[in-house]
Every structure is written in structure tokens, then in C-alpha cells.
PDB file of C-alpha atoms in Angstrom:
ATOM      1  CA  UNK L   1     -18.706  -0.129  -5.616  1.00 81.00           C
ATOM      2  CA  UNK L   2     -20.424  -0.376  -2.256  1.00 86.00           C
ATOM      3  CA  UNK L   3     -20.421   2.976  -0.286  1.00 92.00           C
ATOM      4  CA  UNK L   4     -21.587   2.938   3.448  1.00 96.00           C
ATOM      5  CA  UNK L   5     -22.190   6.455   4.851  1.00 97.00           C
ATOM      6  CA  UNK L   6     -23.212   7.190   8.689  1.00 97.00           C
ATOM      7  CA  UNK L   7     -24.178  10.314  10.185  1.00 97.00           C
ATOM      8  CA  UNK L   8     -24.021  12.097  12.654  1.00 97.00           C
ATOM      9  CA  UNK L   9     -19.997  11.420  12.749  1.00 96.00           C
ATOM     10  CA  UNK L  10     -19.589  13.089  15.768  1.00 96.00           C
ATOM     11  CA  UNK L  11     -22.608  13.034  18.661  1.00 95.00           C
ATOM     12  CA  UNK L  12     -22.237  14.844  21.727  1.00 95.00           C
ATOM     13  CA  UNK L  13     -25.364  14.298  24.135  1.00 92.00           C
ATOM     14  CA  UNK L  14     -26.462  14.147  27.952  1.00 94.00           C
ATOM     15  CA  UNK L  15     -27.108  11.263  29.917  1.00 95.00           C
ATOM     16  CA  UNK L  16     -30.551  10.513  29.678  1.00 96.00           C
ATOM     17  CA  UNK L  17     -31.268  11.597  26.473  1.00 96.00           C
ATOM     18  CA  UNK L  18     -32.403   9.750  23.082  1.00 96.00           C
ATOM     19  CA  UNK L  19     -30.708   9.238  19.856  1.00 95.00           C
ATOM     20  CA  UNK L  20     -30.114   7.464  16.487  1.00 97.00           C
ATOM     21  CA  UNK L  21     -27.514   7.297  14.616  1.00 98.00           C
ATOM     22  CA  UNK L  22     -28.280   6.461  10.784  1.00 98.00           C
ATOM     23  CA  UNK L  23     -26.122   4.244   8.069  1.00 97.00           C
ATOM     24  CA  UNK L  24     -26.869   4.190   4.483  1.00 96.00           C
ATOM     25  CA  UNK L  25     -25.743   1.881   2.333  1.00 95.00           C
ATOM     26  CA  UNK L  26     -25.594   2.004  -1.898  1.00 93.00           C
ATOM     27  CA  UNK L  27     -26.186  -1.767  -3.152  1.00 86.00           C
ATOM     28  CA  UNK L  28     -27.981  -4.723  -1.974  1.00 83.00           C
ATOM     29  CA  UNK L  29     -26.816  -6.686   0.929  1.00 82.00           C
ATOM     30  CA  UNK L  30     -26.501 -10.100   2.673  1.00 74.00           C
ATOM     31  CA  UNK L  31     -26.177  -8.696   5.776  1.00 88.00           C
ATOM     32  CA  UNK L  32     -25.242  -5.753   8.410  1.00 93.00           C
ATOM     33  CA  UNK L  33     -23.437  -5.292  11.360  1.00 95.00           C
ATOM     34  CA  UNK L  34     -22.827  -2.571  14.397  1.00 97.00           C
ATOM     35  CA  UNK L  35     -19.563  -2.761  16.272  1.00 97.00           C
ATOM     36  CA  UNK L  36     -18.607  -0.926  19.294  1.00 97.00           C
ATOM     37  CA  UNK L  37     -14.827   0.662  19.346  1.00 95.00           C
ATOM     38  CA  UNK L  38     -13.586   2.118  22.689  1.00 94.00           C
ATOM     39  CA  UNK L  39     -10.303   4.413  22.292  1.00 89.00           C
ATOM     40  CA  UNK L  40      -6.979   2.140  21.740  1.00 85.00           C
ATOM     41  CA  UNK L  41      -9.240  -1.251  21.665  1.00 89.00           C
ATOM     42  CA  UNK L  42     -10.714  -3.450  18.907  1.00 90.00           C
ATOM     43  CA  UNK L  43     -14.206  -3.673  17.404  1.00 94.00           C
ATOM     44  CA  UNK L  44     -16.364  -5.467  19.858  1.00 94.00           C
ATOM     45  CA  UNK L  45     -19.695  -6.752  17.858  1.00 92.00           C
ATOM     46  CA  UNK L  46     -22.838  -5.222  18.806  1.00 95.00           C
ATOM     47  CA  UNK L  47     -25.594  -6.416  16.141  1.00 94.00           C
ATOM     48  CA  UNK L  48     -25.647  -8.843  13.285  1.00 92.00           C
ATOM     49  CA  UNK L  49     -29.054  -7.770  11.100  1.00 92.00           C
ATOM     50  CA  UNK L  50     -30.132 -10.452   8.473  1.00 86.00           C
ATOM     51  CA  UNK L  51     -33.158  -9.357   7.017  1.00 80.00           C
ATOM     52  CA  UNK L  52     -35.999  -6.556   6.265  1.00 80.00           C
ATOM     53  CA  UNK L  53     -37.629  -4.751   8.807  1.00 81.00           C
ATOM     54  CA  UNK L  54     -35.138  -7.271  11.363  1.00 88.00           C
ATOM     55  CA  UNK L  55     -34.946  -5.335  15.055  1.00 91.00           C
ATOM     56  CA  UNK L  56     -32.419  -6.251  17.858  1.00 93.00           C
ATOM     57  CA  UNK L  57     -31.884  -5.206  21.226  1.00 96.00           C
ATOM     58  CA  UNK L  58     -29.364  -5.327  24.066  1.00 94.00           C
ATOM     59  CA  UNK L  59     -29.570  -2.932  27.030  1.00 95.00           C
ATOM     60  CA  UNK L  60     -29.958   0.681  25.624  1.00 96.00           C
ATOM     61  CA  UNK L  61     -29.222   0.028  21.990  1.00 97.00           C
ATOM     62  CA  UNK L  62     -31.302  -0.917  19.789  1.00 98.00           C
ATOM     63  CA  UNK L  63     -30.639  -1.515  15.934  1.00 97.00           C
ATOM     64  CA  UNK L  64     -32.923  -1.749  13.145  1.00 96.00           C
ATOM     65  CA  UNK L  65     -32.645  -2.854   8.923  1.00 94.00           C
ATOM     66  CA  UNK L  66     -34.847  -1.618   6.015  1.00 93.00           C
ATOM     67  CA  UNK L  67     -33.222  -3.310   2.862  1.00 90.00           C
ATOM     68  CA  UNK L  68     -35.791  -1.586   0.760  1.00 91.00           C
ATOM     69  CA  UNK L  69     -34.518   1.697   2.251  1.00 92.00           C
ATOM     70  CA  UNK L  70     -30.611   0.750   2.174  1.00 93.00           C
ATOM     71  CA  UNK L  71     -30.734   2.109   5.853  1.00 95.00           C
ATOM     72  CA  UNK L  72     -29.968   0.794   9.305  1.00 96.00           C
ATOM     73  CA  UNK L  73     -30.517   2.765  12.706  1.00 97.00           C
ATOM     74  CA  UNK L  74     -28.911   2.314  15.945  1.00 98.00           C
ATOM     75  CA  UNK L  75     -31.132   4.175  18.569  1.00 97.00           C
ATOM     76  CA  UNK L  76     -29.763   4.646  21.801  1.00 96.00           C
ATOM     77  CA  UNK L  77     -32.020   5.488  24.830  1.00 96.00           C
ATOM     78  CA  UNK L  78     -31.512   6.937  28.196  1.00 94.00           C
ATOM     79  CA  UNK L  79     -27.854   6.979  26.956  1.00 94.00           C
ATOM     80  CA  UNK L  80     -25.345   6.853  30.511  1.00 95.00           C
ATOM     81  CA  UNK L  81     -21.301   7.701  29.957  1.00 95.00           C
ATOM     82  CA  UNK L  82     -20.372   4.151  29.644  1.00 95.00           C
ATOM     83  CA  UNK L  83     -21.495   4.532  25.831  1.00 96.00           C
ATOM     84  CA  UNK L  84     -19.651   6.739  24.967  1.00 96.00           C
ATOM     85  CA  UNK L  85     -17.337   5.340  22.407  1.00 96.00           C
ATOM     86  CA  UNK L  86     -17.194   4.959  18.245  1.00 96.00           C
ATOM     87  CA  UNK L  87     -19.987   2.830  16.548  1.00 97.00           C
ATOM     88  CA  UNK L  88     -19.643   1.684  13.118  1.00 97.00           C
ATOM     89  CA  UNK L  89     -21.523  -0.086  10.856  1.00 97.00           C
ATOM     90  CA  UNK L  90     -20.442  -2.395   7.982  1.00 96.00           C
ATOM     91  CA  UNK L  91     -21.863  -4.043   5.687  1.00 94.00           C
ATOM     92  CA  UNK L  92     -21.172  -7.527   3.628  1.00 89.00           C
ATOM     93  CA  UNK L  93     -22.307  -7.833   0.291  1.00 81.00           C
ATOM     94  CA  UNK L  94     -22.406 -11.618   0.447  1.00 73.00           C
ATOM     95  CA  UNK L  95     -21.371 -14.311   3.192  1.00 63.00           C
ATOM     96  CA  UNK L  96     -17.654 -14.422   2.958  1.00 63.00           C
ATOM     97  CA  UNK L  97     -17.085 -11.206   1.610  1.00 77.00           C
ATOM     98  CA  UNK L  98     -15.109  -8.450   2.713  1.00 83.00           C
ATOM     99  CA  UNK L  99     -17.312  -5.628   5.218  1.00 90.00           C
ATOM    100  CA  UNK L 100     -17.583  -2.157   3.763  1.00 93.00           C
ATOM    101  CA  UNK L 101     -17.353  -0.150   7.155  1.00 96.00           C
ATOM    102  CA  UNK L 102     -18.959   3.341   7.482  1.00 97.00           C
ATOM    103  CA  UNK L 103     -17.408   6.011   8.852  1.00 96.00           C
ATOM    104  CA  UNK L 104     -17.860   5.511  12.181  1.00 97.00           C
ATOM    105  CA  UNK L 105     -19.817   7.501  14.364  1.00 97.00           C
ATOM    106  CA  UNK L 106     -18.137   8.710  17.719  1.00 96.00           C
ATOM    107  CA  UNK L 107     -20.375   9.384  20.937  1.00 96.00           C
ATOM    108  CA  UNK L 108     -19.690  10.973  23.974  1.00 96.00           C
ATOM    109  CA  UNK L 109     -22.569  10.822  26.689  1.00 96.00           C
ATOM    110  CA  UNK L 110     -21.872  13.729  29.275  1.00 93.00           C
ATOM    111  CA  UNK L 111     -23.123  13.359  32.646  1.00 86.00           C
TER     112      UNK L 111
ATOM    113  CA  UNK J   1     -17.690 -16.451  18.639  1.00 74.00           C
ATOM    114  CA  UNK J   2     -13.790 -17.362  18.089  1.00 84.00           C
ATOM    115  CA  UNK J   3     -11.137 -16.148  20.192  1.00 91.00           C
ATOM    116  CA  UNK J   4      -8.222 -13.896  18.233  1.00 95.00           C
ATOM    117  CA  UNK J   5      -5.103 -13.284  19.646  1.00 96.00           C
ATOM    118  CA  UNK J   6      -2.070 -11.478  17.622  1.00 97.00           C
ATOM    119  CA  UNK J   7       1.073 -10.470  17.830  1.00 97.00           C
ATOM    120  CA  UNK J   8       2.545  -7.980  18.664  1.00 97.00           C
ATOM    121  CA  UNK J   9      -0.009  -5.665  20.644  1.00 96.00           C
ATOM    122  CA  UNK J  10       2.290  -2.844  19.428  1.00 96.00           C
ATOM    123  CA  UNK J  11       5.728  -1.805  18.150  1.00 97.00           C
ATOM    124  CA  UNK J  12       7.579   1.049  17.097  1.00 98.00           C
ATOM    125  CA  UNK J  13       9.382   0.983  14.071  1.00 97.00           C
ATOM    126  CA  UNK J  14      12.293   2.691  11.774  1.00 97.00           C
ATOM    127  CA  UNK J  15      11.476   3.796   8.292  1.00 97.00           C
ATOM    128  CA  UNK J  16      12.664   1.218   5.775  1.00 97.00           C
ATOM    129  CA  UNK J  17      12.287  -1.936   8.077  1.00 98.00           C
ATOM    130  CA  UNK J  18       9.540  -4.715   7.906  1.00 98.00           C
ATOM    131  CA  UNK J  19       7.036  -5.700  10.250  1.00 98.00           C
ATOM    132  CA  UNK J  20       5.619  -9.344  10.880  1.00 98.00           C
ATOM    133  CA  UNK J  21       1.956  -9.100  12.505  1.00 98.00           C
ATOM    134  CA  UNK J  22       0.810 -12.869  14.074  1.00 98.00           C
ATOM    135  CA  UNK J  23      -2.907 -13.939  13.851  1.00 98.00           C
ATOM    136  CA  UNK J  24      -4.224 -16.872  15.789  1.00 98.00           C
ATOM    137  CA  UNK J  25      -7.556 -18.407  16.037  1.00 96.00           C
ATOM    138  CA  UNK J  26      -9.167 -20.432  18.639  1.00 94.00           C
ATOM    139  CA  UNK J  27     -10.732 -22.711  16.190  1.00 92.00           C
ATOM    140  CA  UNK J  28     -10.301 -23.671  12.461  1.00 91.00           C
ATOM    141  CA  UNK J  29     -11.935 -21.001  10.234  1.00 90.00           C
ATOM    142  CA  UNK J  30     -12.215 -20.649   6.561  1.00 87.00           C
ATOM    143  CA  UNK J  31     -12.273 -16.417   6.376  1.00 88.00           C
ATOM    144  CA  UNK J  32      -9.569 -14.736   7.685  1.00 93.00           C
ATOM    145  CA  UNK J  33      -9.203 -10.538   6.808  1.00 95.00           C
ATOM    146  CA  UNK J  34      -6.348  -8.197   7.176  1.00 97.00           C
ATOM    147  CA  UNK J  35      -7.614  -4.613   8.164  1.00 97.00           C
ATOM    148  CA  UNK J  36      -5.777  -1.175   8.181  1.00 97.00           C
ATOM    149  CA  UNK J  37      -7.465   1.267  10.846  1.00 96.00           C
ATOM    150  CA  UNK J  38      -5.281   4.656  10.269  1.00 95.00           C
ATOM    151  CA  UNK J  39      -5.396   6.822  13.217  1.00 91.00           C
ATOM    152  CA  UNK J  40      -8.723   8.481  13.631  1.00 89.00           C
ATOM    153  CA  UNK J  41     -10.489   7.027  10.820  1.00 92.00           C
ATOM    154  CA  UNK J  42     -12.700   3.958   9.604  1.00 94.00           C
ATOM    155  CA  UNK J  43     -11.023  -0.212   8.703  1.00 95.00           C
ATOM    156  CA  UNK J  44     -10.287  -0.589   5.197  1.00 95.00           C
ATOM    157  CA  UNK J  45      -9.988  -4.111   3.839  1.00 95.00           C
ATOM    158  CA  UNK J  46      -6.157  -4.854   2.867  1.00 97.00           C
ATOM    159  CA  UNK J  47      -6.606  -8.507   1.813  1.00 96.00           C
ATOM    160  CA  UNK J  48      -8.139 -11.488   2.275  1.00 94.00           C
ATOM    161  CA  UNK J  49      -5.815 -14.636   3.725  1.00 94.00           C
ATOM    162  CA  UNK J  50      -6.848 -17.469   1.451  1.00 87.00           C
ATOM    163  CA  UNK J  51      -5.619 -21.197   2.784  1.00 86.00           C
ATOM    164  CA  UNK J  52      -3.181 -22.789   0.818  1.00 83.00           C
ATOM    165  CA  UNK J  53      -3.216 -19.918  -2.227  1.00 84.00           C
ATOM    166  CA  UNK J  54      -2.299 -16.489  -2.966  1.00 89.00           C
ATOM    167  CA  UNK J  55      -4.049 -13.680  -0.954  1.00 93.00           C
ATOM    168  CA  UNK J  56      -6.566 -11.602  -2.318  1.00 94.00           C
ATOM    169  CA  UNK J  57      -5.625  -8.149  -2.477  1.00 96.00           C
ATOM    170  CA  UNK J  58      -7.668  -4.771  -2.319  1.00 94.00           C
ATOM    171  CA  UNK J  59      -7.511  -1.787  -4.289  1.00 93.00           C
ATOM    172  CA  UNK J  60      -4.387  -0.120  -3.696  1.00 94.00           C
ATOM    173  CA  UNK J  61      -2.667  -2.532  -1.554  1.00 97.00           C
ATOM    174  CA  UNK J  62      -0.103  -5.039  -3.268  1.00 96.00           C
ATOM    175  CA  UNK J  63       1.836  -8.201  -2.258  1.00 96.00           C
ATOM    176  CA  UNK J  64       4.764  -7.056  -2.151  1.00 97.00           C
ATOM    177  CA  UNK J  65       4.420  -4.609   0.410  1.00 98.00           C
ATOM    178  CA  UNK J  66       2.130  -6.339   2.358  1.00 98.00           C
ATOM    179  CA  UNK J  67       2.859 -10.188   2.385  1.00 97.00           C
ATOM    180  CA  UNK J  68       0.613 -12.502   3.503  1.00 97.00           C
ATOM    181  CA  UNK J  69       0.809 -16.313   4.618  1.00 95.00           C
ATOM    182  CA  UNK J  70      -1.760 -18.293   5.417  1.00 95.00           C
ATOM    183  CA  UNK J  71      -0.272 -21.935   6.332  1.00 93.00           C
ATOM    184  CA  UNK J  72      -3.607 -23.531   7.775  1.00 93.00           C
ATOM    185  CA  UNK J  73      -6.603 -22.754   8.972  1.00 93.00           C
ATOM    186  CA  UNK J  74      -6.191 -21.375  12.134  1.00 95.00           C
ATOM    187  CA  UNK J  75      -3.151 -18.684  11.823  1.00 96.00           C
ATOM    188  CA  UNK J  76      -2.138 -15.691   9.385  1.00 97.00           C
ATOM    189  CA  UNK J  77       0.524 -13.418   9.257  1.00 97.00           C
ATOM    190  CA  UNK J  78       0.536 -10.218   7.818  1.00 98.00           C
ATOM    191  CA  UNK J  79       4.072  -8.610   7.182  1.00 98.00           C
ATOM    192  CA  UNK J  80       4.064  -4.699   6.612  1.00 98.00           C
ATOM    193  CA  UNK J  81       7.116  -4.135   3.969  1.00 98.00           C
ATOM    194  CA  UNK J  82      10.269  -1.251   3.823  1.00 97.00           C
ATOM    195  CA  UNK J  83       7.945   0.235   6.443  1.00 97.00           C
ATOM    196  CA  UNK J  84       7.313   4.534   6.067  1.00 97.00           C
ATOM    197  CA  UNK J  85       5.542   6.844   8.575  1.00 96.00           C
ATOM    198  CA  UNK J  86       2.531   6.489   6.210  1.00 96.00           C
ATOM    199  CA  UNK J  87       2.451   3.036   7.442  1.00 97.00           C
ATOM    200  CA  UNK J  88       1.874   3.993  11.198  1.00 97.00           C
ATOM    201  CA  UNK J  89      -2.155   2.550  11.555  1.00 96.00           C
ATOM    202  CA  UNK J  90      -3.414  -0.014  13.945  1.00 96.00           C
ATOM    203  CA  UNK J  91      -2.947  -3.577  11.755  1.00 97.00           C
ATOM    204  CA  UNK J  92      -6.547  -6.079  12.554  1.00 97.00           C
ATOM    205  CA  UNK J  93      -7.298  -9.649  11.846  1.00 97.00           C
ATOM    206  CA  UNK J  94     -10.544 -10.422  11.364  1.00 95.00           C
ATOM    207  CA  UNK J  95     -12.265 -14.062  11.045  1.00 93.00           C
ATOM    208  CA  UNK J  96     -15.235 -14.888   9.904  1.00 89.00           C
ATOM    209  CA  UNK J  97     -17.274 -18.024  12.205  1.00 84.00           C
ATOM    210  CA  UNK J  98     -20.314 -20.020  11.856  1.00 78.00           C
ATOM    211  CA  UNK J  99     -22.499 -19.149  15.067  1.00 74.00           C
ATOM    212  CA  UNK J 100     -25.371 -21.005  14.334  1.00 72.00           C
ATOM    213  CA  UNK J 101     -26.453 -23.265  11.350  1.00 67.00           C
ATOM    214  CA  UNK J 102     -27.866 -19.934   9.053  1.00 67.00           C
ATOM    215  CA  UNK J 103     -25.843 -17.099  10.890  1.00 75.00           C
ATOM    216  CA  UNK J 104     -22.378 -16.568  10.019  1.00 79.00           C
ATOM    217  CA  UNK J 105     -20.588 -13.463  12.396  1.00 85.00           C
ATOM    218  CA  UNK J 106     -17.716 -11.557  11.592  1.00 88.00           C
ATOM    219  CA  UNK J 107     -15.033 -10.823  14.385  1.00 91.00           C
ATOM    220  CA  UNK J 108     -12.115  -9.079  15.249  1.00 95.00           C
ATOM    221  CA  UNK J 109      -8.624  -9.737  16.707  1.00 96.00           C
ATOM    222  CA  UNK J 110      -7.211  -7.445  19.213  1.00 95.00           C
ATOM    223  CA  UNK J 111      -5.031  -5.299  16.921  1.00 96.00           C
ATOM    224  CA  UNK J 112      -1.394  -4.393  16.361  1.00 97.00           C
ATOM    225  CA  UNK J 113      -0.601  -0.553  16.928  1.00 96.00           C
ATOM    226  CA  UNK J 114       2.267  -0.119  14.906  1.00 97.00           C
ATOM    227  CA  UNK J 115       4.117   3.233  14.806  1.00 97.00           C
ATOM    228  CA  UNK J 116       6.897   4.254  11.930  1.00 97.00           C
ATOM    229  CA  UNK J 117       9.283   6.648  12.756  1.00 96.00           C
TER     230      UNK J 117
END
């Protein structure tokens, strides 16, 4: 059974400051994904990541895959408040499976 | 990307009733998912909305409390059964779309906040 852990779960930092947040995952993989959850609102996607050592970008997040390692990253930098919300990660086993999320990580950013 | 709309946004409920939960896609789409997001925690899978057959169904969720239709291949309905306060969770749809000719993307409806009482 797939098992998809992230840490830290919770993440309390200042703006301006530099982080990563970590998922681990326990089988192989087709593919990974990072979605962005604001209180009371759906998952908004961040990141689709297809492939080893694959790195994408968009603003102040960056996310990152090592297949070998079973790991993803999602390194925030120079984090301002309007990040602050719950990232997940998920992963899918095969195209047209089901997603295994994580935990979910929830940031706050304080000013 | 597709565009997912459903219905209701939100409802409260009495124990022991039923719940119908509308999905509908912008386009025509071969995946469509049924998620359970229980307040303050991560989605967990409750079936998969197969056209023209049976749903698949997850690990501890059964048809007969959570019926599923799937008429074509654009709209779903998920119907939460003799509803208890266990049951309160926010209900998602999720689709999966072709983006480009290798990359297939996973999204997510708006949800349906459903509350038991």
C-alpha cells in the first residue's frame, strides 16, 4: 500500500525567510503533485513533477522530485503572508489512478 | 485545465437523511474521483465514477452508503446515505484531463461542505 508522509505538518515562519517542506513517498510512482488549499476552499494545483531530478518553479515556490530517493521538496523563499495556507502533496501510482495525498502541511507566514 | 462546478456548495443536514452531491465538467473526461476531506485533515479517495459501470470503491467505503452515478462523461453524482454526524466532511470531485499530448493533470471541483446534525 502506498504511504505518502510530509513533514513539517505545521510551519510557522517570518516573512522573508526560507523553507522546505519534505514528502516521502513508499513505492514507485508515475507521477507527483503539490496543491495549494486556502481555509474553506478547494485544492488549487501548484506542480505536476514527471520525472527524476524534474525542478519547477512559479514565483516563490519551487518543487523538486528524486524517484530514486522517494522524496519531493517544495522550497519556499522570501516567503510573504499571502502563502500562508495548507500544501499537500499526492502522489499517483499510475496515470488514471487514484492520488495518495500526504498529510498536508499547513503554513502560516507572519509579517 | 477543466472547469468543475458542483452542487451544493454546502448544506446542513439531519441524522438519518441522504444527501445528493452534483459534479459537472466543462469538457468530456474519462476520470472522475469522489474525495472525503474530514475537517482538519488530508482527501481520502471514496471511489472512482466509472462511465457506464459500477463505481470502484475504496477501502472502507461501500455502495450502499455512498451511491454513485455516472450517466456520461461529463457529470457524477455522489449521494451520501442515512447520513450521521460522522458524515459531516467537505465532499470533492476530482477529474482527471489531458493538458498536453504526454501530461495528464489531476483537478479539483469546488467542494460540498456538508454538515450532519
Amino acid at each position: 500500500e502506498l504511504k505518502v508522509e510530509q513533514n513539517p505538518l505545521f510551519l510557522s515562519m517570518q516573512e522573508g525567510k526560507n523553507y522546505t517542506i519534505y514528502c516521502n513517498y513508499s513505492t514507485t510512482s508515475d507521477r507527483l503533485y503539490w496543491y495549494r488549499q486556502d481555509p474553506g476552499k478547494s485544492l488549487e494545483s501548484l506542480f505536476v513533477l514527471l520525472s527524476n531530478g524534474a525542478v519547477k518553479q512559479e514565483g516563490r515556490l519551487m518543487a523538486s522530485l528524486d524517484t530514486k530517493a522517494r522524496l519531493s521538496t517544495l522550497h519556499i523563499t522570501a516567503a510573504v503572508h499571502d502563502l500562508s495556507a495548507t500544501y499537500f502533496c499526492a502522489v499517483q501510482e499510475t496515470s488514471g489512478s487514484r492520488l495518495t495525498f500526504g498529510e498536508g502541511t499547513q503554513l502560516t507566514v507572519n509579517p | 485545465s477543466a472547469v468543475i462546478s458542483q452542487k451544493p456548495s454546502r448544506d446542513i443536514c439531519q441524522r438519518g437523511t441522504s444527501l445528493t452531491i452534483q459534479c459537472q465538467v466543462d469538457s468530456q473526461v474519462t476520470m472522475m474521483f469522489w474525495y472525503r476531506q474530514q475537517p482538519g485533515q488530508s482527501l481520502t479517495l471514496i471511489a472512482t465514477a466509472n462511465q457506464g459501470s459500477e463505481a470502484t470503491y475504496e477501502s472502507g467505503f461501500v455502495i450502499d452508503k455512498f451511491p454513485i452515478s455516472r450517466p456520461n462523461l461529463t457529470f457524477s453524482t455522489l449521494t451520501v446515505s442515512n447520513m450521521s454526524p460522522e458524515d459531516s466532511s467537505i465532499y470533492l470531485c476530482s477529474v482527471e484531463t489531458q493538458t498536453d499530448r504526454t501530461l495528464y493533470e489531476q483537478y479539483f471541483g469546488p467542494g460540498t461542505r456538508l454538515t450532519v446534525t
